[in-house]
């Protein structure tokens, strides 16, 4: 079975007031941490860029099996980046996560692979988080249908299974500088 990954990194980081993908997170950038935690489970990772794509390309240029894909429609929002990533997929299943979840543990990705379902979402203390794992053929329906305006609508319509993980990182994204500082100080 071929597993791939999509990391969404095209946004403006407007609430953070700085380009959060390039922030240092424990010795590497936020986007590097997101790639590193996913890569052991994936044959290929697509990092979907938009705003400040040249910075992401520079940061990730030394990574094998990681392609930075420019989403020319990134101003239309995150769902346009989801679609741009799905268009690149060639595998059976894929992980999808926003790039601003740098504290997700590698073991979380492995735990999601233990369920053979179309859509698998991790939970921590019952709360849903990221990454999600999806069957590629099911996700391709996003490209051929106008019925969905976001990923949440799609996952609800398809139904999903959950896996409880011991990883608070699945709930902790970086929207603001305060989120970033809190995450840096988090013991997990």
Coordinates of C-alpha atoms in Angstrom, one line a residue:
X1 CA 0.0 0.0 0.0
X2 CA 1.3 3.4 -1.0
X3 CA 0.8 6.2 1.6
X4 CA 1.4 9.8 0.7
X5 CA 1.0 13.1 2.6
X6 CA -0.4 16.6 2.0
X7 CA 0.7 19.5 4.2
X8 CA -1.1 22.7 3.7
X9 CA 1.2 25.7 3.9
X10 CA -0.3 28.3 1.5
X11 CA -2.0 30.7 3.9
X12 CA -1.2 34.3 4.7
X13 CA -0.4 33.8 8.5
X14 CA -2.4 37.0 9.0
X15 CA -3.4 36.4 12.6
X16 CA 0.2 35.5 13.5
X17 CA 1.5 38.7 11.9
X18 CA 4.6 36.8 10.8
X19 CA 5.2 33.9 8.4
X20 CA 4.6 31.1 10.8
X21 CA 5.9 28.3 8.6
X22 CA 9.4 29.7 9.0
X23 CA 9.3 30.2 12.8
X24 CA 11.8 28.2 14.8
X25 CA 10.2 25.3 16.6
X26 CA 12.8 23.5 18.8
X27 CA 15.7 23.8 16.4
X28 CA 13.8 23.5 13.1
X29 CA 11.2 25.5 11.3
X30 CA 7.5 24.8 11.9
X31 CA 7.1 23.4 8.3
X32 CA 10.2 21.1 8.8
X33 CA 8.7 19.7 12.0
X34 CA 5.4 19.0 10.2
X35 CA 7.3 17.2 7.4
X36 CA 9.6 15.3 9.8
X37 CA 6.7 13.8 11.8
X38 CA 4.9 12.6 8.7
X39 CA 7.8 11.4 6.5
X40 CA 8.4 7.9 8.0
X41 CA 4.9 6.8 7.0
X42 CA 4.9 8.4 3.5
X43 CA 6.5 7.5 0.2
X44 CA 5.9 11.1 -1.0
X45 CA 4.8 14.4 0.7
X46 CA 3.3 17.3 -1.1
X47 CA 3.6 20.6 0.7
X48 CA 1.0 23.0 -0.8
X49 CA 2.4 26.5 -0.9
X50 CA 0.9 29.9 -1.9
X51 CA 1.8 33.0 0.0
X52 CA 5.6 33.3 0.3
X53 CA 6.2 30.0 -1.5
X54 CA 9.9 30.9 -2.1
X55 CA 10.6 30.6 1.6
X56 CA 9.0 27.2 1.8
X57 CA 10.9 26.0 -1.3
X58 CA 14.2 27.2 0.2
X59 CA 13.5 25.6 3.6
X60 CA 12.5 22.2 2.1
X61 CA 15.0 22.1 -0.8
X62 CA 17.1 19.4 0.8
X63 CA 14.2 17.0 1.6
X64 CA 13.9 13.9 -0.5
X65 CA 10.5 12.8 -1.6
X66 CA 9.0 16.2 -0.7
X67 CA 7.5 18.3 -3.5
X68 CA 6.5 21.9 -2.9
X69 CA 3.4 22.5 -5.0
X70 CA 2.3 26.0 -5.7
X71 CA -1.5 26.5 -5.4
X72 CA -2.2 29.4 -7.8
X73 CA -5.7 29.7 -6.2
X74 CA -4.4 30.0 -2.6
X75 CA -6.2 33.3 -2.1
X76 CA -9.5 31.3 -2.3
X77 CA -8.8 29.6 1.0
X78 CA -7.6 26.3 2.5
X79 CA -10.0 24.1 0.6
X80 CA -8.4 25.2 -2.7
X81 CA -5.1 23.9 -1.3
X82 CA -6.7 20.6 -0.3
X83 CA -7.9 20.2 -3.9
X84 CA -4.4 21.1 -5.3
X85 CA -2.9 18.4 -3.1
X86 CA -5.4 15.7 -4.0
X87 CA -4.7 16.4 -7.7
X88 CA -1.1 15.3 -7.2
X89 CA -1.8 12.0 -5.3
X90 CA -0.8 8.7 -6.9
X91 CA -1.1 6.4 -3.8
X92 CA -3.8 4.4 -2.1
X93 CA -4.1 6.6 1.1
X94 CA -2.8 9.9 2.3
X95 CA -2.4 12.0 5.4
X96 CA -3.6 15.6 5.4
X97 CA -2.6 18.2 7.9
X98 CA -2.2 22.0 8.0
X99 CA 1.5 22.9 8.2
X100 CA 1.0 24.7 11.5
X101 CA 0.7 21.6 13.7
X102 CA 4.4 21.1 14.4
X103 CA 4.0 19.1 17.6
X104 CA 2.2 16.1 16.2
X105 CA 4.1 12.9 17.1
X106 CA 5.3 10.4 14.6
X107 CA 3.4 7.7 16.5
X108 CA 0.1 9.4 15.8
X109 CA 0.6 8.8 12.0
X110 CA 1.3 5.1 12.7
X111 CA -1.8 4.8 15.0
X112 CA -4.0 6.1 12.2
X113 CA -2.7 3.4 9.9
X114 CA -4.0 0.7 12.2
X115 CA -7.6 1.3 11.0
X116 CA -8.6 0.3 7.5
X117 CA -11.4 2.9 6.9
X118 CA -12.0 5.6 4.3
X119 CA -11.6 8.5 6.7
X120 CA -9.7 8.3 10.0
X121 CA -9.4 11.2 12.4
X122 CA -7.2 11.2 15.6
X123 CA -8.7 12.2 18.9
X124 CA -7.1 13.3 22.2
X125 CA -9.3 13.0 25.2
X126 CA -12.2 12.8 22.8
X127 CA -11.4 15.9 20.8
X128 CA -10.8 15.6 17.1
X129 CA -7.6 16.9 15.6
X130 CA -5.1 16.6 12.7
X131 CA -3.7 14.9 10.7
X132 CA -6.5 12.9 9.0
X133 CA -6.0 9.8 7.0
X134 CA -8.1 9.2 3.9
X135 CA -8.4 6.7 1.0
X136 CA -7.3 8.5 -2.1
X137 CA -10.2 7.2 -4.4
X138 CA -12.8 8.5 -1.9
X139 CA -11.0 11.9 -1.6
X140 CA -11.0 12.3 -5.4
X141 CA -14.8 12.9 -5.1
X142 CA -13.9 16.3 -3.8
X143 CA -12.5 17.1 -7.2
X144 CA -15.5 15.9 -9.2
X145 CA -18.3 17.4 -7.0
X146 CA -19.5 20.9 -6.2
X147 CA -21.3 19.6 -3.1
X148 CA -18.5 20.5 -0.6
X149 CA -17.2 23.9 0.4
X150 CA -14.7 22.6 3.0
X151 CA -13.1 19.4 4.2
X152 CA -15.3 19.1 7.3
X153 CA -18.4 18.9 5.2
X154 CA -16.8 16.2 3.1
X155 CA -15.7 14.1 6.1
X156 CA -19.1 14.4 7.8
X157 CA -20.8 13.3 4.6
X158 CA -18.6 10.3 4.1
X159 CA -18.5 9.3 7.7
X160 CA -15.3 8.8 9.7
X161 CA -13.7 6.6 12.3
X162 CA -11.6 7.9 15.1
X163 CA -8.4 6.7 16.8
X164 CA -7.7 7.9 20.4
X165 CA -4.0 8.9 20.6
X166 CA -1.8 10.2 23.4
X167 CA -0.8 13.3 21.5
X168 CA -1.9 16.7 22.5
X169 CA -0.1 18.0 19.4
X170 CA -3.1 17.0 17.2
X171 CA -5.1 19.8 18.8
X172 CA -2.4 22.5 18.9
X173 CA -2.0 24.7 15.8
X174 CA -0.4 28.0 15.6
X175 CA -2.8 30.8 14.7
X176 CA -1.3 33.6 16.7
X177 CA 2.1 34.4 18.3
X178 CA 0.6 33.6 21.6
X179 CA -0.3 30.1 20.3
X180 CA 3.3 29.7 19.1
X181 CA 4.7 30.7 22.5
X182 CA 2.3 28.5 24.4
X183 CA 3.2 25.5 22.1
X184 CA 6.9 26.1 22.7
X185 CA 6.4 25.9 26.4
X186 CA 4.1 22.9 26.3
X187 CA 5.3 19.7 27.9
X188 CA 4.1 16.9 25.8

